[in-house]
Coordinates of C-alpha atoms in Angstrom, one line a residue:
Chain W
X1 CA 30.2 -9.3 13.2
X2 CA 27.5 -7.7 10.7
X3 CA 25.1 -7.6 14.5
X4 CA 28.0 -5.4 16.1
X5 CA 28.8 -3.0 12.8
X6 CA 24.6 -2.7 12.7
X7 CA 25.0 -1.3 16.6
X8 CA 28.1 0.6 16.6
X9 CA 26.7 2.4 13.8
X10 CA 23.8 3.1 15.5
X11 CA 25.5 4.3 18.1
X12 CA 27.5 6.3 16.6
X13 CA 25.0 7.7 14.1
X14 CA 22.6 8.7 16.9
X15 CA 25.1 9.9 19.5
X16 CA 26.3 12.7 17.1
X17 CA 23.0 14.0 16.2
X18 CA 22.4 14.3 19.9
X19 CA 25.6 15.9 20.6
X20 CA 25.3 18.3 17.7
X21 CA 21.8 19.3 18.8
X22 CA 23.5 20.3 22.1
X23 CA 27.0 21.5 21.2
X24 CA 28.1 24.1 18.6
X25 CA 31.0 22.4 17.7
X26 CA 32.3 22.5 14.2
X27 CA 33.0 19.2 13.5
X28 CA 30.1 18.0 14.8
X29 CA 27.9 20.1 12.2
X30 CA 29.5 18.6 9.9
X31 CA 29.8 14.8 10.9
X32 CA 25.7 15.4 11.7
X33 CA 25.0 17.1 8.0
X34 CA 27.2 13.8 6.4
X35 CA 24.7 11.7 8.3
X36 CA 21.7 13.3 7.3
X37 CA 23.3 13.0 3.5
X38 CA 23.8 9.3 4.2
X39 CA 20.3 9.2 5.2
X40 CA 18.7 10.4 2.4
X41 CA 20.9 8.2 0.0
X42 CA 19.8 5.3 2.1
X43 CA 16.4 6.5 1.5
X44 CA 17.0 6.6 -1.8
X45 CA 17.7 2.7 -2.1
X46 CA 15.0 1.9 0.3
X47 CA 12.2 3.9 -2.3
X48 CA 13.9 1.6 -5.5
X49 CA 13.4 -1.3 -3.5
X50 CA 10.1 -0.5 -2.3
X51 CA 9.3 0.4 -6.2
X52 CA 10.5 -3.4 -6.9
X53 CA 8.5 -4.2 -4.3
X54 CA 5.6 -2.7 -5.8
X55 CA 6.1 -3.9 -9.5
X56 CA 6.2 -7.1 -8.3
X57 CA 2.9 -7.2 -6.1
X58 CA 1.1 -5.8 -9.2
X59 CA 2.2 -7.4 -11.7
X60 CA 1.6 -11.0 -9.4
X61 CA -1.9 -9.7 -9.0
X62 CA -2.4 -8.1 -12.5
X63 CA -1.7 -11.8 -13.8
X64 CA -3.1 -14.2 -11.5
X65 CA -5.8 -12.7 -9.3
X66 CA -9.1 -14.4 -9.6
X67 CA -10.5 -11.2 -8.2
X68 CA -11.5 -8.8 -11.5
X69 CA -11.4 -5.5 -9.1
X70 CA -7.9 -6.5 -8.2
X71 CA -6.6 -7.7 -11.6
X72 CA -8.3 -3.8 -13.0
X73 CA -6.5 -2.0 -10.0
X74 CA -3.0 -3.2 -10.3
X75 CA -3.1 -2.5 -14.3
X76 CA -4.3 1.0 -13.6
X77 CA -1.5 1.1 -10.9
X78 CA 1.3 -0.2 -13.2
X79 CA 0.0 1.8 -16.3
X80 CA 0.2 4.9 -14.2
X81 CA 3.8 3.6 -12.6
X82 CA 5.1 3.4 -16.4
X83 CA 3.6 6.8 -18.2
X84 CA 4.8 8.6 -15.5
X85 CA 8.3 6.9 -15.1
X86 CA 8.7 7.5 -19.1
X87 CA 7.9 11.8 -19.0
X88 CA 9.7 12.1 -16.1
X89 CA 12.7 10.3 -17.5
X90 CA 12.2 11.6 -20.7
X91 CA 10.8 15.4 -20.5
X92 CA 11.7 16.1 -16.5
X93 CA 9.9 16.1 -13.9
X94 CA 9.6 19.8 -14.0
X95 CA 8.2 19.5 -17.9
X96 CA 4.2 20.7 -18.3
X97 CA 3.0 17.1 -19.3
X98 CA 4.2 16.3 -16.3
X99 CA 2.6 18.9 -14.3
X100 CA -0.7 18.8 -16.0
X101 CA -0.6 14.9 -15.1
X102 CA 0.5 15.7 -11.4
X103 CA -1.9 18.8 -10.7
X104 CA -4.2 17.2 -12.4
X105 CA -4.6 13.9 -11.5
X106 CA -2.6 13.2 -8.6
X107 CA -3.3 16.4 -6.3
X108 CA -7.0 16.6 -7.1
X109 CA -7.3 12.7 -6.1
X110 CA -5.6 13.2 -2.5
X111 CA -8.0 16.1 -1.9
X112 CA -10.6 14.2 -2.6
X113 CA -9.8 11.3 -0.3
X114 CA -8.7 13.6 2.5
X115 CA -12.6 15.0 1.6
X116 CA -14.2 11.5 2.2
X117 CA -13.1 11.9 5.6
X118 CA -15.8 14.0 6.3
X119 CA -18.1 10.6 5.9
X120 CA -15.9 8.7 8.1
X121 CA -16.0 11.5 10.7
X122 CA -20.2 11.3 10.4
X123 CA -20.6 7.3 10.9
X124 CA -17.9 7.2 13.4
X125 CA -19.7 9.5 15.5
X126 CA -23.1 8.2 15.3
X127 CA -21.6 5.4 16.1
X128 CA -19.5 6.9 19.0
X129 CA -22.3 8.8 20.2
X130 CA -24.6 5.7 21.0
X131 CA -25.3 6.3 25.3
X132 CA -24.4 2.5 26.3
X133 CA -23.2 3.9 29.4
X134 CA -22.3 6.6 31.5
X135 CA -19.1 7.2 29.6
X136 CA -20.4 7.2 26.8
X137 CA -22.8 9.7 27.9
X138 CA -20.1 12.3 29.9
X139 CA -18.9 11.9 25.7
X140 CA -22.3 13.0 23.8
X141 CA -23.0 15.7 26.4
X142 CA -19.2 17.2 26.2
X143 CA -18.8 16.8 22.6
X144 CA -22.8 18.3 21.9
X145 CA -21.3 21.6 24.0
X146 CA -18.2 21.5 21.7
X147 CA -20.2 21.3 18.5
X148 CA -22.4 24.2 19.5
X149 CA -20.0 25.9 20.6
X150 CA -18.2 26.4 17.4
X151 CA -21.7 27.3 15.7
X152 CA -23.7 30.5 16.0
X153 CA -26.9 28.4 16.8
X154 CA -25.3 27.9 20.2
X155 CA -24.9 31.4 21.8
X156 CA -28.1 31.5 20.2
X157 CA -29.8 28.4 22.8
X158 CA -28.0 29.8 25.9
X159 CA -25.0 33.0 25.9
X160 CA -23.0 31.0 28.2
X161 CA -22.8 27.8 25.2
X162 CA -19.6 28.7 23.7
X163 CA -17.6 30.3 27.2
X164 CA -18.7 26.5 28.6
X165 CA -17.4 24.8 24.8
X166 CA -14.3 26.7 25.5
X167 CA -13.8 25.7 29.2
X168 CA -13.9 22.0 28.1
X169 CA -11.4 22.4 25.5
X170 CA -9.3 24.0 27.3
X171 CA -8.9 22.6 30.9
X172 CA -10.3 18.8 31.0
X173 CA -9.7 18.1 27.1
X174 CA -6.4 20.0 27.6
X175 CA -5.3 18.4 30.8
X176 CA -5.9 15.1 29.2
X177 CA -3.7 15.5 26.1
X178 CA -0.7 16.8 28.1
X179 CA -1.0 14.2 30.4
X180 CA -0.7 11.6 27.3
X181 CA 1.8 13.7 25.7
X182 CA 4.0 13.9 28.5
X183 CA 3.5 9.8 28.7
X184 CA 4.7 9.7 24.9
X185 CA 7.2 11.7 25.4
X186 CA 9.1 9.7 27.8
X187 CA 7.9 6.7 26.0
X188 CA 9.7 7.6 22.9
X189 CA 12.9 9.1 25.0
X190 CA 13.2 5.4 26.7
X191 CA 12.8 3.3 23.3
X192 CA 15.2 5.5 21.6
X193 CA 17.8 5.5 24.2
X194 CA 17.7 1.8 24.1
X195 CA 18.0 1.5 20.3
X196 CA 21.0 3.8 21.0
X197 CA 22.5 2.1 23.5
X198 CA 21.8 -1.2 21.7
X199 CA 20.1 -2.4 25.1
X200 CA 17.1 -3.0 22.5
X201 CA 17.9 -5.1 19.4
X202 CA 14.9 -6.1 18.4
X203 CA 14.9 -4.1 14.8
X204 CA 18.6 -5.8 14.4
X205 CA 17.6 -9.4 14.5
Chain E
X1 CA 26.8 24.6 24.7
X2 CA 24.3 26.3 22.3
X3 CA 22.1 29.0 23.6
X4 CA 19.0 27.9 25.3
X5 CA 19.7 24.6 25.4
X6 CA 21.4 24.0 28.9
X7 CA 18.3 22.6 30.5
X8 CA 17.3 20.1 28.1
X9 CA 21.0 18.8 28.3
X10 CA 20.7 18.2 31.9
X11 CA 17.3 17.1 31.9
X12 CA 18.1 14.6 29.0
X13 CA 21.3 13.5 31.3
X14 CA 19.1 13.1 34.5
X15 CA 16.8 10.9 32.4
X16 CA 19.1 8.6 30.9
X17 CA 20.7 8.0 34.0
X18 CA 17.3 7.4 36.0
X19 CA 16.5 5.0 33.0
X20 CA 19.6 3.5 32.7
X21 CA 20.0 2.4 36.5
X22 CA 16.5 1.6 36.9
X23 CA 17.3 -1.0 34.1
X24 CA 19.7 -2.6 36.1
X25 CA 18.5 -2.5 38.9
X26 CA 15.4 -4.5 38.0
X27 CA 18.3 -6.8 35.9
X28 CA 19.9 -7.5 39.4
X29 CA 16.6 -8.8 40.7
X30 CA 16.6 -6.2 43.2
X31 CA 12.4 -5.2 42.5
X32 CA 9.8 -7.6 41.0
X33 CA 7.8 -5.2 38.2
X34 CA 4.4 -5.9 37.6
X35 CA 2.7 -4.5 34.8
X36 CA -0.8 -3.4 34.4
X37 CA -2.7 -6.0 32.1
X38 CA -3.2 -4.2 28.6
X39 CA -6.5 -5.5 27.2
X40 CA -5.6 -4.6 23.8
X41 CA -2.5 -6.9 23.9
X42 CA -4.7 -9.3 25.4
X43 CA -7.0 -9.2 22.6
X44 CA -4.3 -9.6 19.9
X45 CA -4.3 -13.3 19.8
X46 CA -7.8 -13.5 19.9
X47 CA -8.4 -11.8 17.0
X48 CA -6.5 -14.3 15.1
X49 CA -8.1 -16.6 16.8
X50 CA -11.1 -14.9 14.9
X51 CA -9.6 -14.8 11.6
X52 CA -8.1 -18.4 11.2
X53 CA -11.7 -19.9 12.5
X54 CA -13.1 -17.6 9.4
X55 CA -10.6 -18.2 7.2
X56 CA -10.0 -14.8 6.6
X57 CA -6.3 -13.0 6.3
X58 CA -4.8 -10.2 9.1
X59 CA -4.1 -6.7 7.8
X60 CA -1.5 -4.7 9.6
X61 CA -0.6 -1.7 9.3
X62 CA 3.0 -0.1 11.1
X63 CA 2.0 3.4 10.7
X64 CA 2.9 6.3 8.3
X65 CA 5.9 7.5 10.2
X66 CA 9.7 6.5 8.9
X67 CA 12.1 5.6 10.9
X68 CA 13.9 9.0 11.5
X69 CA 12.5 11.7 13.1
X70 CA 10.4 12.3 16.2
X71 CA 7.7 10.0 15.3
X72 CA 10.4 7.1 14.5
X73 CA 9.9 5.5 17.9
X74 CA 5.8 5.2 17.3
X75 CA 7.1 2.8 14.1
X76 CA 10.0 1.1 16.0
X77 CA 7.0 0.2 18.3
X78 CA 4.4 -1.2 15.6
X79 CA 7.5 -3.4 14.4
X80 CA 7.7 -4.9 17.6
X81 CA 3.8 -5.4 17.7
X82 CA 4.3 -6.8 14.2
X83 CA 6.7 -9.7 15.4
X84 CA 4.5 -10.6 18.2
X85 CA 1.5 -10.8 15.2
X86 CA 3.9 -12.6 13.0
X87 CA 4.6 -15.3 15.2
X88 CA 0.7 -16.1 15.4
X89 CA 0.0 -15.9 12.1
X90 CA 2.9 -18.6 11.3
X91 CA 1.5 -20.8 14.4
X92 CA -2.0 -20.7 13.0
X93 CA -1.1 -20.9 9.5
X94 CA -3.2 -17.4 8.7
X95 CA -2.2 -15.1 6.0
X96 CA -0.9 -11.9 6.5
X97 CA -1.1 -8.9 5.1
X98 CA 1.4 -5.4 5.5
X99 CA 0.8 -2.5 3.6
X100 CA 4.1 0.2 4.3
X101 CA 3.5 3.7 3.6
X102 CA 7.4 4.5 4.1
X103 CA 9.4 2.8 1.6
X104 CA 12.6 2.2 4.4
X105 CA 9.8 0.5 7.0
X106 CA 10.0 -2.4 4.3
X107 CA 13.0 -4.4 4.9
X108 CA 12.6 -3.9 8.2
X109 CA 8.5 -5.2 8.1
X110 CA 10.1 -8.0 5.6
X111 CA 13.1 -9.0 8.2
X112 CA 11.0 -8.9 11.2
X113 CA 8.4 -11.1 9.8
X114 CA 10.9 -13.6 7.9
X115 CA 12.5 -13.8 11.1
X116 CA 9.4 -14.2 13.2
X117 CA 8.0 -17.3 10.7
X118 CA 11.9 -18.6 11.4
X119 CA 11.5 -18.9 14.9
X120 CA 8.0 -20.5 14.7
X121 CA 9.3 -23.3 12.4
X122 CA 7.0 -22.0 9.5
X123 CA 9.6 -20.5 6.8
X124 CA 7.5 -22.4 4.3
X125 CA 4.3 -20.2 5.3
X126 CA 6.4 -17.0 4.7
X127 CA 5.3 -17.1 1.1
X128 CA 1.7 -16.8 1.9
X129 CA 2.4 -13.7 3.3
X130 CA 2.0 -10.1 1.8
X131 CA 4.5 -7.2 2.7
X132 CA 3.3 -4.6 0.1
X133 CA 4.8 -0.8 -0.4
X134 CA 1.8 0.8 -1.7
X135 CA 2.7 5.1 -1.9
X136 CA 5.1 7.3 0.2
X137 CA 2.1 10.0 -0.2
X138 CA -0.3 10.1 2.6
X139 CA -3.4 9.6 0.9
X140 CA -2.6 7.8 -2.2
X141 CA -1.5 5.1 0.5
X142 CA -4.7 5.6 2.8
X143 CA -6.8 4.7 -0.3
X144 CA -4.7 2.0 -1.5
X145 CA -4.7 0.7 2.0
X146 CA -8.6 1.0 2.1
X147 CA -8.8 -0.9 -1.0
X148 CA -6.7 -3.6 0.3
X149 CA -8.9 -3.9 3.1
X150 CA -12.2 -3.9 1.1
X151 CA -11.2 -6.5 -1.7
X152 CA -9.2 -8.6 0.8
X153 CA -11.4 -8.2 3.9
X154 CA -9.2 -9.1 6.6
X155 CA -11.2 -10.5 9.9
X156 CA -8.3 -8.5 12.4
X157 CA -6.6 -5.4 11.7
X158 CA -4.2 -3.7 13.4
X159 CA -3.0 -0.5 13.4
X160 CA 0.2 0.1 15.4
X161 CA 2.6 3.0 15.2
X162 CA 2.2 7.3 13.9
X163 CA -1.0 8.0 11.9
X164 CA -2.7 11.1 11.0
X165 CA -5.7 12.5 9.5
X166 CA -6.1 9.2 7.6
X167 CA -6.7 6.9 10.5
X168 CA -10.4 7.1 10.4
X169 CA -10.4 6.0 7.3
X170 CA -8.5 2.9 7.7
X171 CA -10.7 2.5 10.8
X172 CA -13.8 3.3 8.9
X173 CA -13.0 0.5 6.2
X174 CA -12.0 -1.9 8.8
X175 CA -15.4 -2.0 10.6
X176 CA -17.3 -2.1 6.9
X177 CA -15.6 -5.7 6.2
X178 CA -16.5 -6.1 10.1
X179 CA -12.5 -7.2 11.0
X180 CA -11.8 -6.9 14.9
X181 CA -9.8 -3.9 14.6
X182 CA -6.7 -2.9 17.6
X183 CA -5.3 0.2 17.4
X184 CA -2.3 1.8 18.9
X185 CA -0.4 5.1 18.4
X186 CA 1.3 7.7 20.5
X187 CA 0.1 10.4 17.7
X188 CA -2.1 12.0 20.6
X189 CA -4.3 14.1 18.4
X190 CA -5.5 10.8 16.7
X191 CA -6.1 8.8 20.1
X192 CA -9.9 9.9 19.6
X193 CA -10.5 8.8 16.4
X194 CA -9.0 5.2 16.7
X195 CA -10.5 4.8 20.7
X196 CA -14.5 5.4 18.9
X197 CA -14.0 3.4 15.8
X198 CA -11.4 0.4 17.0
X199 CA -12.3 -2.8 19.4
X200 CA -9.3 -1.8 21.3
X201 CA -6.7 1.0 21.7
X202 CA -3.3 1.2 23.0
X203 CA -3.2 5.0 24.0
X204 CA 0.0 6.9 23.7
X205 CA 2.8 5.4 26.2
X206 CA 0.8 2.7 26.3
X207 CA 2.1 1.5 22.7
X208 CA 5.7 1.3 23.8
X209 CA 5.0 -0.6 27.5
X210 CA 3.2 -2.8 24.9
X211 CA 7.1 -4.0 23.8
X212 CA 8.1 -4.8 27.9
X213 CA 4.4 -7.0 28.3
X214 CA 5.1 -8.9 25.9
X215 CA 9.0 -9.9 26.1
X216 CA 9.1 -10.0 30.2
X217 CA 12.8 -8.8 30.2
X218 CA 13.7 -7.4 32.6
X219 CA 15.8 -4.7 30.7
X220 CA 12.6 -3.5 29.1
X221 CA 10.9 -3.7 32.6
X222 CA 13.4 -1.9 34.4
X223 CA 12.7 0.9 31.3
X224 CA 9.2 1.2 32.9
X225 CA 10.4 1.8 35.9
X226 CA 12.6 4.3 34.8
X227 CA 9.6 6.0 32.8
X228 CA 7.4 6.0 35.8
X229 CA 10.3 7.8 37.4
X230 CA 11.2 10.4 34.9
X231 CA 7.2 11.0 34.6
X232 CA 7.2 11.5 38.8
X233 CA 10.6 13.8 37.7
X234 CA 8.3 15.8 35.3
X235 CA 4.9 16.0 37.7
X236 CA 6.8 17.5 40.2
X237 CA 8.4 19.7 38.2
X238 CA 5.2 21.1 36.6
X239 CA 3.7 21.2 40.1
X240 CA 7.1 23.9 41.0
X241 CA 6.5 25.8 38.1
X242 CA 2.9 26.1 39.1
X243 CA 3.4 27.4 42.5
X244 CA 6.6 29.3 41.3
X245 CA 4.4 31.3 38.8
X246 CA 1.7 31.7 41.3
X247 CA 4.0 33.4 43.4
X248 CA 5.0 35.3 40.8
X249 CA 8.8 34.0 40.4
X250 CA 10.1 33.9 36.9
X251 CA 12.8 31.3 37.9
X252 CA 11.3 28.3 36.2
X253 CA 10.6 30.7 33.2
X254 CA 14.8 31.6 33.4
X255 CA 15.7 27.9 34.1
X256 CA 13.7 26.8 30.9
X257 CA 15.6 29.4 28.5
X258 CA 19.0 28.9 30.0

């Protein structure tokens, strides 16, 4: 019974966002704006939950880790969890403690991760770059052109550097990706049609 | 019929229907579909293999995408990838670890997996394993994640489903603790990143055939089929518009904006 609501919903769920995408029927803006509203409630439980979920992981690994890195993190985590909980409940979440704790602590720390990429980027590529074999090598020599391409040291080697850099981005690199995209596209387009149709029910147990 | 949509509607009809009767078609037993061997999937169970002879716990990871939106499918994907896992690790008594960036993805990571142990006779094992929610925010959960890997040091991970800039990283990491590390996403700007720095890598389709190789149906097969179809449907398409264009007709150009 709970298997065949789970569907029918589905069903009906999905078939009006598609028929609202197509159509400009009133109704159907409507039924499709009540099911993004239902969406974000459901979101809504799904993020206390998941904050449960949290607490409880932490607090698990806060007390009874052996590990001393772990036992440190999941304090610092919790700590942070609570102060931030409290002025937000407290003194909104639009208040300038808040703020100062957000801008200051939270922003500046996902910059600096997204920053550490850079390192990743450099030891993924050495090791990418290593000629085992011919496909590996058809990768250095394309990707060298790329890189001096983009840098004024190229046109610098030989004029035709960046035209050649360009050419490779554009046609073979190009012609690749659409080919995948185009593969993912109808990918995604066949799974979802399934889920709608409920040929699929993998997600519903 | 909204403006400048009328071609999409009839090109999202004519798919449907190709997919549908493909579907059964195949059901009926009228073709025998054989798919191409997928090395990654291949590789899947020996990589646990790998981490219950080393005593070591799996890390997976379903992606950063929700389950809404365009890049919903890409997760719907990695949770069928993360049943197949599931089942393994119960069978070989290995723990395993899930860290969710999307705060909805965990039920259905928790379900899938509780379900999965069910079927392999192990509810007992289910315990052992780890479903954790570490941050909705992109790169709070890519460092979280990378801590998880580095204090836990998983000898497989795998990475199915939408991932972004933060890929590498969770690559990166993965190789450091020196875990045999599949990849899969559809996200076709990070295919690059996850084919240099992972063992193996399902690359964009490839992720959701992964679903039909491993179940056999013949539903999911017949959805193949009907793929390869649509994607003949779309080649020869592009191939008109070419010529078209070279010939210096606009019709494709007036059939695209009707």
């Amino acid at each position: 019974m709970l298997r065949t609501a789970t569907l029918v919903i589905t069903f009906l769920a999905g078939f009006i966002m598609i028929a609202a995408f197509f159509f400009d029927v009133g109704f159907l803006s409507v039924a499709e704006a009540q099911i993004q509203d239902w969406g974000v409630i459901v979101a809504a439980f799904a993020l206390a939950m998941a904050s449960i979920n949290l607490i409880q992981v932490n607090v698990n690994k806060a007390v009874s880790s052996e590990n001393v890195t772990d036992k440190i993190c999941s304090f610092v985590l919790l700590a942070s969890l609570a102060g931030m909980s409290i002025i937000g409940l407290t003194k909104g979440p639009t208040s300038d403690t808040y703020n100062v704790l957000f801008d200051g602590i939270m922003a500046p720390g996902q910059s600096t991760v997204w920053a550490l990429g850079v390192f990743y980027i450099a030891s993924a590529a050495y090791r990418a770059f290593r000629v085992k074999n011919a496909d590996a090598g058809l990768l250095l020599f394309s990707a060298a052109f790329v890189m001096l391409g983009a840098v004024p040291v190229g046109e610098v080697i030989w004029s035709g550097v960046p035209a050649v850099s360009q050419w490779i981005v554009d046609v073979p690199n190009m012609a690749g990706m659409r080919g995948m995209l185009i593969g993912a596209g109808i990918g995604a387009f066949s799974g979802g049609l399934r889920l709608l149709l409920g040929i699929d029910r993998t997600e519903v147990g | 019929m909204i403006q400048g949509r009328l071609f999409t509607f009839w090109l999202f009809v004519i798919m449907s229907v190709v997919m549908l009767y493909a579907g059964s078609y195949v059901k009926k037993g009228n073709k025998t579909i054989k798919i191409r061997r997928l090395t990654p999937l291949e590789a899947i169970p020996e990589a646990i293999g790998r981490a219950t002879e080393a005593g070591r716990p799996v890390h997976f990871s379903p992606g950063l995408a929700a389950i809404t939106g365009q890049d919903a499918p890409q997760t719907l994907a990695g949770i069928s990838l993360l049943r197949y896992v599931a089942k393994l690790t119960a069978k070989y008594d290995v723990r395993l670890i899930v860290t969710i960036r999307r705060p909805e993805v965990l039920p259905l990571a928790q379900e899938t997996i509780r379900q999965s142990y069910l079927e392999e006779g192990k509810y007992d094992s289910f315990a052992n394993v780890s479903v954790q929610f570490l941050s909705d925010q992109q790169f709070a959960y890519a460092a979280a994640a990378s801590g998880v890997i580095m204090r836990e040091k998983p000898a497989a991970s795998f990475l199915f489903g939408a991932f972004w800039a933060e890929n590498l990283m969770l690559a990166e990491v993965g190789t450091q603790v020196d875990a045999f590390q599949i990849s899969g996403t559809a996200s076709i700007g990070q295919v690059p990143f996850f084919v240099t720095t992972t063992d193996y890598c399902l690359i964009g389709e490839e992720l959701y055939a992964a679903a039909a190789s491993l179940t056999a149906d013949e539903v999911f097969l017949g959805a193949i089929l009907g793929q390869d179809i649509c994607k003949a449907i779309m080649v020869a398409l592009l191939v008109a518009g070419v010529i078209a264009t070279a010939f210096g007709s606009d019709l494709f150009i007036k059939l695209l904006s009707l």
